[in-house]
Amino acid sequence: MTNIQSKIIDYIKKNRVSTTEVADALDKKGSIDRVKLINPSNINLHIVGQIYCVFASSDSNFLVHKEIIKVKKNDVVIIFTDNCNEKSIIGDLIAKYLILYKQAQAIIVLGNVRDASKLIRENYPIWSYGFNPIGCVNFYTKPFPKEKKENILLKYNKSIAVCDAGGVVVIEKNKINNKFLNSIKSIEAQEDLWYYCLDSLKWNTLDIVTKKKYLQNKKIFSNDQIKKMKTFLDK
C-alpha cells in the first residue's frame, strides 16, 4: 500500500467520512449500483480498505473458493459475477472463512447471497444485491470473460472501497492522490459550515446550499470558520 493510500484510508476512518461525502468528493461518482448492506439495522458500520477482486462465472463459485485463499488481512473483498443467473454466490461458510479466518474487513457481492439468517445473526459486514436460497455449483464450469476481467482489475484492484449503511463507493487508483485527499477535507469543511448555518443560525436550505448566503455574511463567522470556508471555495 502506498503512502497516499494509507493517508486517505486513515483520514476517512478517523473522521468517519461517509459514502455520501466521498461520492461528493468524486463529483457525485463512484457508487457501486444495487449493493446494499444485508443487515440494515447495523447503521453504525463504517469500513474503509484496499480492494481485492474475486470472480464468479457461469453459475459456479469455484473460482471464488480458489481466489479467496490469497485474501490478506484488512482487504475489502469484492466478488464480481458473470452469467450467474441470480444464484447466490456465497453463504455462511465462505463469509466465516473470509471475515473470521482471513480477517477481511468486508465482503461486497455483485450478486445474491444465501444463508440469510446466519449472515444477519453473525452481523457480518456484507453488501450484496439481495438473497437467494439457491446457490451456485462449486465445481468449475467456464472462465470469467477475459477482457471483462482485465477491465475490472484495471479499475478496481487495489483501489479503495468505502462502505456504510448508504452503500459502497470506490475511489479508483487514478483518484488516489493528494488532490483527492484535499477534496475530502474541503467537503468535510463545507458540511460543517452548512450544519452550523442550519443548526445555530437557523437558516433555510435554499439560503445555505443554493444561494450560499454565508458568502455575503462573513462577519457573523469566526476566523476558523472563514478559514474552512476558504478551504472548500479554493477546491
XYZ file of N, CA and C in Angstrom:
705
model
N 0.845 -1.192 0.000
C 0.000 0.000 0.000
C 0.881 1.243 0.000
N 0.562 2.190 -0.870
C 1.364 3.406 -0.969
C 1.083 4.339 0.209
N 1.957 5.329 0.371
C 1.802 6.285 1.461
C 0.512 7.088 1.336
N 0.198 7.523 0.113
C -1.022 8.327 -0.071
C -2.270 7.470 0.138
N -2.226 6.186 -0.228
C -3.350 5.295 0.065
C -3.606 5.248 1.574
N -2.535 5.055 2.319
C -2.646 4.985 3.780
C -3.198 6.277 4.356
N -2.750 7.412 3.836
C -3.224 8.708 4.328
C -4.723 8.873 4.092
N -5.175 8.516 2.889
C -6.600 8.649 2.567
C -7.439 7.715 3.421
N -7.009 6.461 3.544
C -7.744 5.491 4.360
C -7.800 5.948 5.816
N -6.675 6.390 6.351
C -6.629 6.846 7.755
C -7.541 8.042 7.974
N -7.522 8.996 7.035
C -8.364 10.187 7.201
C -9.844 9.820 7.179
N -10.229 8.981 6.241
C -11.638 8.587 6.147
C -12.075 7.827 7.395
N -11.193 6.965 7.903
C -11.525 6.201 9.120
C -11.660 7.119 10.330
N -10.662 7.937 10.560
C -10.638 8.775 11.764
C -11.781 9.783 11.785
N -12.162 10.259 10.607
C -13.225 11.264 10.530
C -14.571 10.676 10.143
N -14.619 9.341 10.012
C -15.838 8.633 9.625
C -16.532 9.331 8.452
N -15.732 9.573 7.420
C -16.262 10.219 6.223
C -17.228 9.247 5.548
N -18.433 9.681 5.312
C -19.478 8.801 4.792
C -19.328 8.548 3.299
N -20.039 7.528 2.815
C -20.060 7.269 1.372
C -20.640 8.463 0.620
N -21.578 9.154 1.221
C -22.166 10.345 0.594
C -21.107 11.416 0.368
N -20.294 11.668 1.395
C -19.261 12.698 1.290
C -18.164 12.278 0.313
N -17.799 10.995 0.325
C -16.776 10.508 -0.610
C -17.274 10.642 -2.045
N -18.535 10.273 -2.280
C -19.113 10.410 -3.626
C -19.138 11.872 -4.057
N -19.435 12.784 -3.134
C -19.398 14.215 -3.447
C -17.988 14.661 -3.836
N -16.991 14.138 -3.103
C -15.598 14.473 -3.415
C -15.180 13.904 -4.765
N -15.882 12.873 -5.230
C -15.634 12.280 -6.544
C -16.549 12.874 -7.617
N -17.086 14.059 -7.328
C -18.027 14.726 -8.253
C -19.264 13.876 -8.487
N -19.783 13.320 -7.377
C -21.012 12.511 -7.380
C -20.883 11.261 -8.254
N -19.749 10.604 -8.101
C -19.488 9.360 -8.827
C -18.918 8.322 -7.857
N -18.714 7.078 -8.374
C -18.010 6.058 -7.610
C -18.864 5.017 -6.929
N -20.176 5.225 -6.897
C -21.046 4.270 -6.215
C -21.189 2.972 -7.005
N -21.193 1.836 -6.290
C -21.490 0.552 -6.912
C -22.998 0.357 -6.847
N -23.631 0.340 -7.980
C -25.090 0.269 -8.049
C -25.630 -1.028 -7.447
N -26.784 -0.904 -6.809
C -27.616 -2.022 -6.333
C -27.150 -2.675 -5.030
N -25.872 -2.602 -4.671
C -25.446 -3.314 -3.465
C -25.941 -2.601 -2.216
N -26.452 -3.406 -1.287
C -26.973 -2.884 -0.024
C -26.442 -3.710 1.134
N -26.300 -3.072 2.271
C -25.897 -3.766 3.485
C -26.945 -4.819 3.825
N -26.523 -6.077 4.023
C -27.505 -7.146 4.223
C -28.235 -7.030 5.555
N -27.595 -6.365 6.521
C -28.240 -6.158 7.817
C -28.467 -4.656 8.012
N -29.606 -4.148 7.576
C -29.841 -2.693 7.603
C -29.889 -2.101 9.009
N -30.012 -2.950 10.025
C -30.028 -2.421 11.400
C -28.630 -2.024 11.871
N -27.613 -2.448 11.133
C -26.235 -2.146 11.521
C -25.814 -0.788 10.949
N -26.531 0.248 11.386
C -26.373 1.573 10.778
C -25.035 2.236 11.103
N -24.332 1.763 12.133
C -23.073 2.391 12.514
C -21.855 1.778 11.828
N -22.081 0.784 10.984
C -20.965 0.137 10.305
C -20.306 1.109 9.324
N -18.980 1.201 9.415
C -18.220 2.099 8.548
C -16.876 1.442 8.286
N -16.634 1.066 7.029
C -15.433 0.308 6.685
C -14.725 0.961 5.508
N -13.402 1.023 5.608
C -12.571 1.580 4.548
C -11.379 0.654 4.348
N -11.074 0.314 3.100
C -9.923 -0.545 2.882
C -9.594 -0.740 1.415
N -8.448 -1.368 1.209
C -7.991 -1.661 -0.152
C -8.771 -2.844 -0.712
N -9.098 -2.772 -1.996
C -9.946 -3.775 -2.639
C -9.134 -4.966 -3.142
N -9.701 -6.162 -2.923
C -9.183 -7.398 -3.522
C -10.305 -7.972 -4.367
N -10.033 -8.213 -5.646
C -11.068 -8.664 -6.576
C -11.125 -10.184 -6.689
N -12.355 -10.712 -6.696
C -12.616 -12.146 -6.835
C -13.706 -12.301 -7.891
N -13.729 -13.458 -8.570
C -14.645 -13.621 -9.701
C -15.443 -14.917 -9.629
N -16.708 -14.824 -10.057
C -17.585 -15.991 -10.172
C -18.256 -15.940 -11.529
N -18.395 -17.092 -12.181
C -18.988 -17.068 -13.515
C -19.738 -18.353 -13.839
N -20.717 -18.198 -14.711
C -21.460 -19.333 -15.277
C -22.009 -20.282 -14.214
N -22.751 -19.705 -13.274
C -23.436 -20.474 -12.227
C -22.497 -21.238 -11.307
N -21.233 -20.833 -11.250
C -20.252 -21.533 -10.414
C -19.495 -20.558 -9.520
N -19.232 -20.975 -8.278
C -18.388 -20.180 -7.390
C -17.049 -20.871 -7.132
N -16.681 -21.791 -8.034
C -15.399 -22.490 -7.907
C -14.241 -21.506 -7.816
N -14.249 -20.495 -8.697
C -13.163 -19.519 -8.705
C -13.117 -18.707 -7.410
N -14.280 -18.494 -6.811
C -14.315 -17.774 -5.530
C -13.557 -18.566 -4.469
N -13.872 -19.863 -4.349
C -13.171 -20.725 -3.384
C -11.660 -20.698 -3.619
N -11.275 -20.673 -4.880
C -9.849 -20.705 -5.233
C -9.154 -19.381 -4.950
N -9.788 -18.292 -5.315
C -9.131 -16.984 -5.255
C -9.103 -16.362 -3.863
N -10.065 -16.702 -3.003
C -10.090 -16.073 -1.675
C -8.960 -16.560 -0.770
N -8.270 -17.625 -1.186
C -7.128 -18.114 -0.407
C -6.056 -17.033 -0.290
N -5.968 -16.144 -1.305
C -4.924 -15.124 -1.336
C -5.345 -13.807 -0.671
N -6.554 -13.764 -0.136
C -7.009 -12.548 0.552
C -6.126 -12.265 1.764
N -5.796 -10.995 1.962
C -4.958 -10.592 3.090
C -5.785 -9.863 4.153
N -5.226 -9.809 5.343
C -5.870 -9.115 6.457
C -6.197 -7.671 6.066
N -7.414 -7.259 6.398
C -7.929 -5.895 6.164
C -8.329 -5.608 4.714
N -8.258 -6.605 3.842
C -8.770 -6.404 2.482
C -10.285 -6.232 2.496
N -10.786 -5.462 1.535
C -12.221 -5.422 1.251
C -12.418 -6.262 -0.009
N -13.083 -7.391 0.134
C -13.237 -8.338 -0.969
C -14.477 -7.995 -1.785
N -14.279 -7.785 -3.087
C -15.413 -7.580 -3.990
C -15.500 -8.780 -4.919
N -16.660 -9.423 -4.944
C -16.881 -10.581 -5.803
C -17.694 -10.138 -7.018
N -17.064 -10.203 -8.187
C -17.704 -9.838 -9.440
C -18.298 -11.080 -10.085
N -19.423 -10.926 -10.757
C -20.114 -12.081 -11.320
C -20.387 -11.908 -12.810
N -20.485 -13.038 -13.483
C -20.861 -13.039 -14.901
C -21.704 -14.281 -15.181
N -22.912 -14.054 -15.674
C -23.792 -15.149 -16.081
C -24.071 -16.137 -14.932
N -24.388 -15.593 -13.778
C -24.720 -16.447 -12.630
C -26.224 -16.540 -12.382
N -27.014 -15.865 -13.201
C -28.469 -16.061 -13.245
C -29.159 -15.921 -11.885
N -28.758 -14.893 -11.145
C -29.364 -14.557 -9.855
C -29.108 -15.591 -8.760
N -28.314 -16.624 -9.040
C -27.998 -17.609 -7.996
C -27.041 -16.996 -6.978
N -27.120 -17.462 -5.754
C -26.263 -16.918 -4.707
C -24.816 -17.326 -4.934
N -23.934 -16.400 -4.654
C -22.511 -16.628 -4.892
C -21.827 -17.209 -3.663
N -22.194 -16.716 -2.500
C -21.598 -17.221 -1.251
C -22.687 -17.397 -0.199
N -22.304 -18.132 0.851
C -23.166 -18.288 2.014
C -22.343 -18.158 3.280
N -22.807 -18.764 4.333
C -22.177 -18.612 5.642
C -20.752 -19.145 5.681
N -20.479 -20.259 5.006
C -19.154 -20.886 5.082
C -18.071 -19.961 4.545
N -18.266 -19.435 3.336
C -17.272 -18.522 2.753
C -17.193 -17.232 3.554
N -18.346 -16.724 3.998
C -18.355 -15.488 4.781
C -17.536 -15.644 6.056
N -17.734 -16.766 6.752
C -16.994 -17.009 8.005
C -15.507 -17.156 7.729
N -15.169 -17.860 6.673
C -13.762 -18.049 6.316
C -13.089 -16.700 6.049
N -13.761 -15.851 5.285
C -13.170 -14.561 4.934
C -13.080 -13.600 6.115
N -14.183 -13.462 6.846
C -14.229 -12.461 7.923
C -13.481 -12.936 9.174
N -13.696 -14.180 9.562
C -13.108 -14.663 10.818
C -11.669 -15.133 10.643
N -11.411 -15.937 9.618
C -10.099 -16.567 9.495
C -9.125 -15.790 8.606
N -9.602 -15.214 7.524
C -8.726 -14.397 6.691
C -8.679 -12.951 7.173
N -9.609 -12.561 8.042
C -9.686 -11.222 8.633
C -9.862 -10.122 7.584
N -10.646 -10.444 6.560
C -11.058 -9.403 5.619
C -11.965 -8.425 6.350
N -11.958 -7.179 5.930
C -12.785 -6.160 6.593
C -14.246 -6.250 6.183
N -14.471 -6.600 4.914
C -15.835 -6.615 4.396
C -15.892 -7.457 3.135
N -17.119 -7.869 2.787
C -17.362 -8.609 1.554
C -18.449 -7.877 0.773
N -18.185 -7.621 -0.494
C -19.168 -6.985 -1.371
C -19.436 -7.954 -2.516
N -20.674 -8.350 -2.675
C -21.035 -9.336 -3.696
C -21.908 -8.668 -4.750
N -21.438 -8.669 -5.980
C -22.253 -8.134 -7.069
C -23.170 -9.247 -7.559
N -24.048 -9.637 -6.671
C -24.967 -10.741 -6.885
C -25.673 -11.039 -5.570
N -26.275 -12.189 -5.477
C -27.022 -12.573 -4.274
C -26.182 -13.429 -3.334
N -26.649 -13.521 -2.085
C -26.032 -14.399 -1.088
C -27.112 -15.286 -0.473
N -26.683 -16.386 0.154
C -27.627 -17.294 0.801
C -27.333 -17.363 2.300
N -28.066 -18.233 3.016
C -27.927 -18.359 4.479
C -28.199 -17.020 5.167
N -29.252 -16.371 4.731
C -29.553 -15.017 5.206
C -29.611 -14.918 6.724
N -30.317 -15.840 7.371
C -30.485 -15.743 8.829
C -29.150 -15.837 9.553
N -28.261 -16.719 9.083
C -26.942 -16.865 9.718
C -26.085 -15.622 9.495
N -26.081 -15.142 8.271
C -25.250 -13.975 7.964
C -25.687 -12.755 8.768
N -27.004 -12.587 8.910
C -27.524 -11.451 9.680
C -27.280 -11.652 11.171
N -27.480 -12.875 11.640
C -27.258 -13.155 13.066
C -25.801 -12.910 13.463
N -24.882 -13.300 12.606
C -23.458 -13.098 12.890
C -23.023 -11.649 12.646
N -23.921 -10.876 12.049
C -23.659 -9.458 11.794
C -22.417 -9.243 10.928
N -22.266 -10.103 9.935
C -21.122 -9.974 9.045
C -21.232 -8.705 8.193
N -20.108 -8.038 7.955
C -20.109 -6.824 7.116
C -20.167 -7.204 5.636
N -21.374 -7.462 5.153
C -21.563 -7.900 3.770
C -22.555 -6.977 3.071
N -22.211 -6.603 1.849
C -23.104 -5.854 0.968
C -23.384 -6.730 -0.250
N -24.643 -6.797 -0.682
C -24.980 -7.628 -1.841
C -26.224 -7.079 -2.520
N -26.618 -7.701 -3.639
C -27.853 -7.317 -4.309
C -29.070 -7.772 -3.516
N -28.952 -8.927 -2.865
C -30.081 -9.480 -2.126
C -29.803 -10.913 -1.738
N -30.871 -11.690 -1.538
C -30.749 -13.073 -1.078
C -31.398 -14.032 -2.071
N -30.881 -15.251 -2.097
C -31.488 -16.332 -2.863
C -31.029 -17.646 -2.235
N -31.942 -18.510 -1.794
C -31.528 -19.778 -1.185
C -30.852 -20.733 -2.148
N -31.022 -20.489 -3.444
C -30.394 -21.352 -4.443
C -29.016 -20.802 -4.787
N -28.002 -21.599 -4.514
C -26.645 -21.140 -4.736
C -26.008 -21.695 -5.989
N -24.849 -21.145 -6.333
C -24.067 -21.623 -7.465
C -23.495 -23.014 -7.171
N -23.123 -23.734 -8.215
C -22.415 -25.004 -8.026
C -20.979 -24.694 -7.632
N -20.305 -25.682 -7.020
C -18.948 -25.425 -6.547
C -17.878 -26.131 -7.377
N -18.238 -26.530 -8.582
C -17.239 -27.111 -9.485
C -17.030 -26.161 -10.669
N -15.911 -26.320 -11.349
C -15.537 -25.422 -12.448
C -16.473 -25.596 -13.639
N -16.910 -24.477 -14.198
C -17.755 -24.525 -15.402
C -17.045 -23.818 -16.562
N -17.020 -22.491 -16.518
C -16.349 -21.711 -17.558
C -15.541 -20.596 -16.906
N -14.502 -20.108 -17.585
C -13.729 -18.987 -17.027
C -14.520 -17.691 -17.091
N -14.173 -16.776 -16.222
C -14.722 -15.426 -16.283
C -14.217 -14.790 -17.575
N -15.074 -14.083 -18.319
C -14.629 -13.485 -19.594
C -13.349 -12.665 -19.431
N -12.348 -12.977 -20.244
C -11.005 -12.425 -20.079
C -10.956 -10.900 -20.149
N -11.539 -10.331 -21.202
C -11.485 -8.879 -21.371
C -12.223 -8.154 -20.253
N -13.371 -8.694 -19.862
C -14.143 -8.106 -18.778
C -13.354 -8.144 -17.477
N -12.690 -9.254 -17.218
C -11.884 -9.389 -16.003
C -10.735 -8.399 -16.002
N -10.063 -8.256 -17.132
C -8.937 -7.314 -17.218
C -9.383 -5.885 -16.947
N -10.545 -5.505 -17.469
C -11.067 -4.150 -17.248
C -11.435 -3.935 -15.785
N -11.999 -4.958 -15.162
C -12.363 -4.865 -13.745
C -11.116 -4.705 -12.889
N -10.102 -5.521 -13.156
C -8.860 -5.445 -12.375
C -8.203 -4.083 -12.537
N -8.224 -3.562 -13.747
C -7.633 -2.250 -14.005
C -8.336 -1.162 -13.207
N -9.652 -1.287 -13.078
C -10.436 -0.259 -12.404
C -10.467 -0.429 -10.886
N -10.599 -1.674 -10.422
C -10.888 -1.894 -9.009
C -9.739 -2.446 -8.162
N -8.878 -3.263 -8.733
C -7.868 -3.917 -7.910
C -6.926 -2.904 -7.262
N -6.828 -2.961 -5.945
C -6.022 -2.048 -5.129
C -6.558 -0.622 -5.105
N -7.779 -0.428 -5.582
C -8.473 0.831 -5.323
C -8.977 0.799 -3.883
N -9.669 1.850 -3.453
C -10.153 1.939 -2.064
C -11.671 1.879 -2.058
N -12.219 1.052 -1.175
C -13.671 0.977 -1.000
C -14.065 1.626 0.323
N -15.127 2.393 0.290
C -15.718 2.974 1.496
C -17.132 2.407 1.598
N -17.440 1.792 2.727
C -18.708 1.071 2.884
C -19.413 1.520 4.161
N -20.696 1.833 4.043
C -21.512 2.124 5.220
C -22.962 1.794 4.907
N -23.876 2.250 5.733
C -25.286 1.930 5.534
C -25.826 2.491 4.224
N -25.146 3.477 3.666
C -25.584 4.083 2.413
C -25.195 3.299 1.181
N -24.271 2.351 1.321
C -23.822 1.564 0.182
C -22.314 1.476 0.121
N -21.801 1.399 -1.099
C -20.353 1.261 -1.319
C -19.910 2.256 -2.389
N -18.831 2.976 -2.101
C -18.239 3.899 -3.060
C -16.773 3.518 -3.247
N -16.313 3.528 -4.490
C -14.937 3.151 -4.807
C -14.137 4.373 -5.233
N -12.972 4.530 -4.607
C -12.006 5.556 -5.013
C -11.000 4.847 -5.908
N -11.105 5.070 -7.206
C -10.247 4.370 -8.154
C -8.795 4.820 -8.027
N -7.897 3.962 -8.508
C -6.461 4.200 -8.344
C -6.014 5.555 -8.879
N -6.604 5.979 -10.001
C -6.189 7.269 -10.581
C -6.680 8.464 -9.773
N -7.524 8.214 -8.764
C -8.006 9.285 -7.882
C -7.287 9.276 -6.529
N -6.442 8.283 -6.324
C -5.759 8.170 -5.033
C -4.522 9.062 -5.056
N -4.732 10.322 -4.704
C -3.661 11.310 -4.722
C -3.989 12.429 -3.737
N -3.065 13.358 -3.588
C -3.257 14.455 -2.636
C -4.420 15.361 -3.021
N -4.652 15.497 -4.311
C -5.781 16.317 -4.763
C -7.093 15.767 -4.223
N -7.256 14.443 -4.270
C -8.489 13.847 -3.752
C -8.567 13.983 -2.238
N -7.450 13.785 -1.545
C -7.436 13.946 -0.087
C -7.888 15.355 0.291
N -7.402 16.349 -0.429
C -7.822 17.730 -0.167
C -9.305 17.936 -0.479
N -9.798 17.221 -1.491
C -11.219 17.318 -1.837
C -12.091 16.798 -0.707
N -11.674 15.694 -0.110
C -12.429 15.154 1.036
C -12.450 16.158 2.175
N -11.296 16.733 2.459
C -11.207 17.708 3.547
C -12.096 18.926 3.273
N -12.145 19.357 2.022
C -12.973 20.523 1.698
C -14.459 20.190 1.809
N -14.840 18.981 1.436
C -16.234 18.551 1.591
C -16.621 18.530 3.059
N -15.714 18.009 3.894
C -15.957 17.978 5.343
C -16.132 19.397 5.898
N -15.276 20.316 5.463
C -15.363 21.705 5.927
C -16.682 22.339 5.498
N -17.084 22.084 4.267
C -18.349 22.632 3.768
C -19.534 22.081 4.554
N -19.520 20.767 4.830
C -20.600 20.146 5.611
C -20.685 20.778 7.003
N -19.526 20.992 7.636
C -19.506 21.608 8.976
C -20.149 22.997 8.943
N -19.796 23.770 7.948
C -20.334 25.124 7.838
C -21.829 25.106 7.551
N -22.262 24.222 6.662
C -23.686 24.122 6.338
C -24.514 23.784 7.571
N -24.022 22.836 8.369
C -24.787 22.456 9.564
C -24.753 23.548 10.628
N -23.668 24.321 10.663
C -23.646 25.470 11.568
C -24.721 26.479 11.159
N -24.809 26.732 9.857
C -25.827 27.664 9.358
C -27.245 27.147 9.641
N -27.426 25.849 9.550
C -28.746 25.249 9.779
C -29.092 25.204 11.266
N -28.168 24.639 12.074
C -28.472 24.384 13.487
C -28.334 25.617 14.378
N -27.306 26.413 14.137
C -27.066 27.575 15.001
C -27.704 28.856 14.480
N -27.632 29.064 13.176
C -28.181 30.297 12.607
C -29.625 30.143 12.149
N -30.100 28.898 12.058
C -31.497 28.586 11.679
C -31.853 29.073 10.280
N -30.861 29.050 9.388
C -31.144 29.423 8.015
C -31.881 28.290 7.302
N -32.566 28.638 6.230
C -33.204 27.585 5.437
C -32.203 27.026 4.414
N -32.510 25.854 3.872
C -31.565 25.185 2.976
C -31.391 25.908 1.633
N -32.396 26.672 1.229
C -32.255 27.450 -0.006
C -31.146 28.479 0.151
N -31.140 29.166 1.300
C -30.106 30.169 1.560
C -28.726 29.532 1.738
N -28.712 28.331 2.341
C -27.430 27.682 2.629
C -26.804 27.079 1.378
N -27.557 26.226 0.727
C -26.991 25.395 -0.341
C -26.961 26.087 -1.691
N -28.051 26.716 -2.062
C -28.118 27.278 -3.421
C -27.691 28.745 -3.484
N -28.162 29.553 -2.523
C -27.800 30.977 -2.542
C -26.462 31.268 -1.886
N -25.983 30.287 -1.059
C -24.695 30.448 -0.371
C -24.623 31.791 0.368
N -25.630 32.007 1.172
C -25.775 33.265 1.895
C -24.571 33.567 2.799
N -23.876 32.531 3.216
C -22.726 32.713 4.109
C -21.606 33.519 3.453
N -21.553 33.553 2.134
C -20.514 34.314 1.444
C -20.720 35.824 1.561
N -21.976 36.220 1.813
C -22.273 37.654 1.967
C -22.385 38.069 3.435
N -22.137 37.125 4.340
C -22.325 37.424 5.773
C -21.132 36.943 6.601
N -19.938 37.163 6.091
C -18.754 36.605 6.755
C -18.509 37.181 8.144
N -19.034 38.360 8.415
C -18.789 38.982 9.720
C -19.385 38.185 10.869
N -20.377 37.352 10.588
C -21.027 36.605 11.674
C -20.316 35.270 11.947
N -19.228 34.990 11.207
C -18.486 33.746 11.403
C -17.166 34.000 12.104
N -16.673 32.980 12.766
C -15.368 33.072 13.429
C -14.259 32.979 12.389
N -13.033 33.342 12.807
C -11.895 33.261 11.898
C -11.671 31.828 11.429
N -11.879 30.877 12.342
C -11.706 29.473 11.995
C -12.721 29.041 10.933
N -13.955 29.506 11.078
C -14.981 29.164 10.095
C -14.686 29.794 8.745
N -14.139 30.998 8.752
C -13.783 31.669 7.497
C -12.645 30.919 6.799
N -11.693 30.408 7.594
C -10.605 29.598 7.022
C -11.167 28.345 6.368
N -12.125 27.682 7.046
C -12.747 26.485 6.494
C -13.494 26.817 5.211
N -14.147 27.978 5.215
C -14.886 28.429 4.042
C -13.928 28.577 2.857
N -12.790 29.156 3.114
C -11.794 29.354 2.062
C -11.293 28.018 1.536
N -11.200 27.022 2.425
C -10.720 25.693 2.044
C -11.561 25.087 0.932
N -12.889 25.108 1.085
C -13.706 24.472 0.049
C -13.981 25.395 -1.140
N -13.863 26.707 -0.923
C -14.042 27.614 -2.068
C -12.839 27.549 -3.013
N -11.671 27.216 -2.440
C -10.450 27.122 -3.255
C -10.272 25.753 -3.874
N -11.224 24.841 -3.647
C -11.123 23.465 -4.150
C -10.923 23.452 -5.664
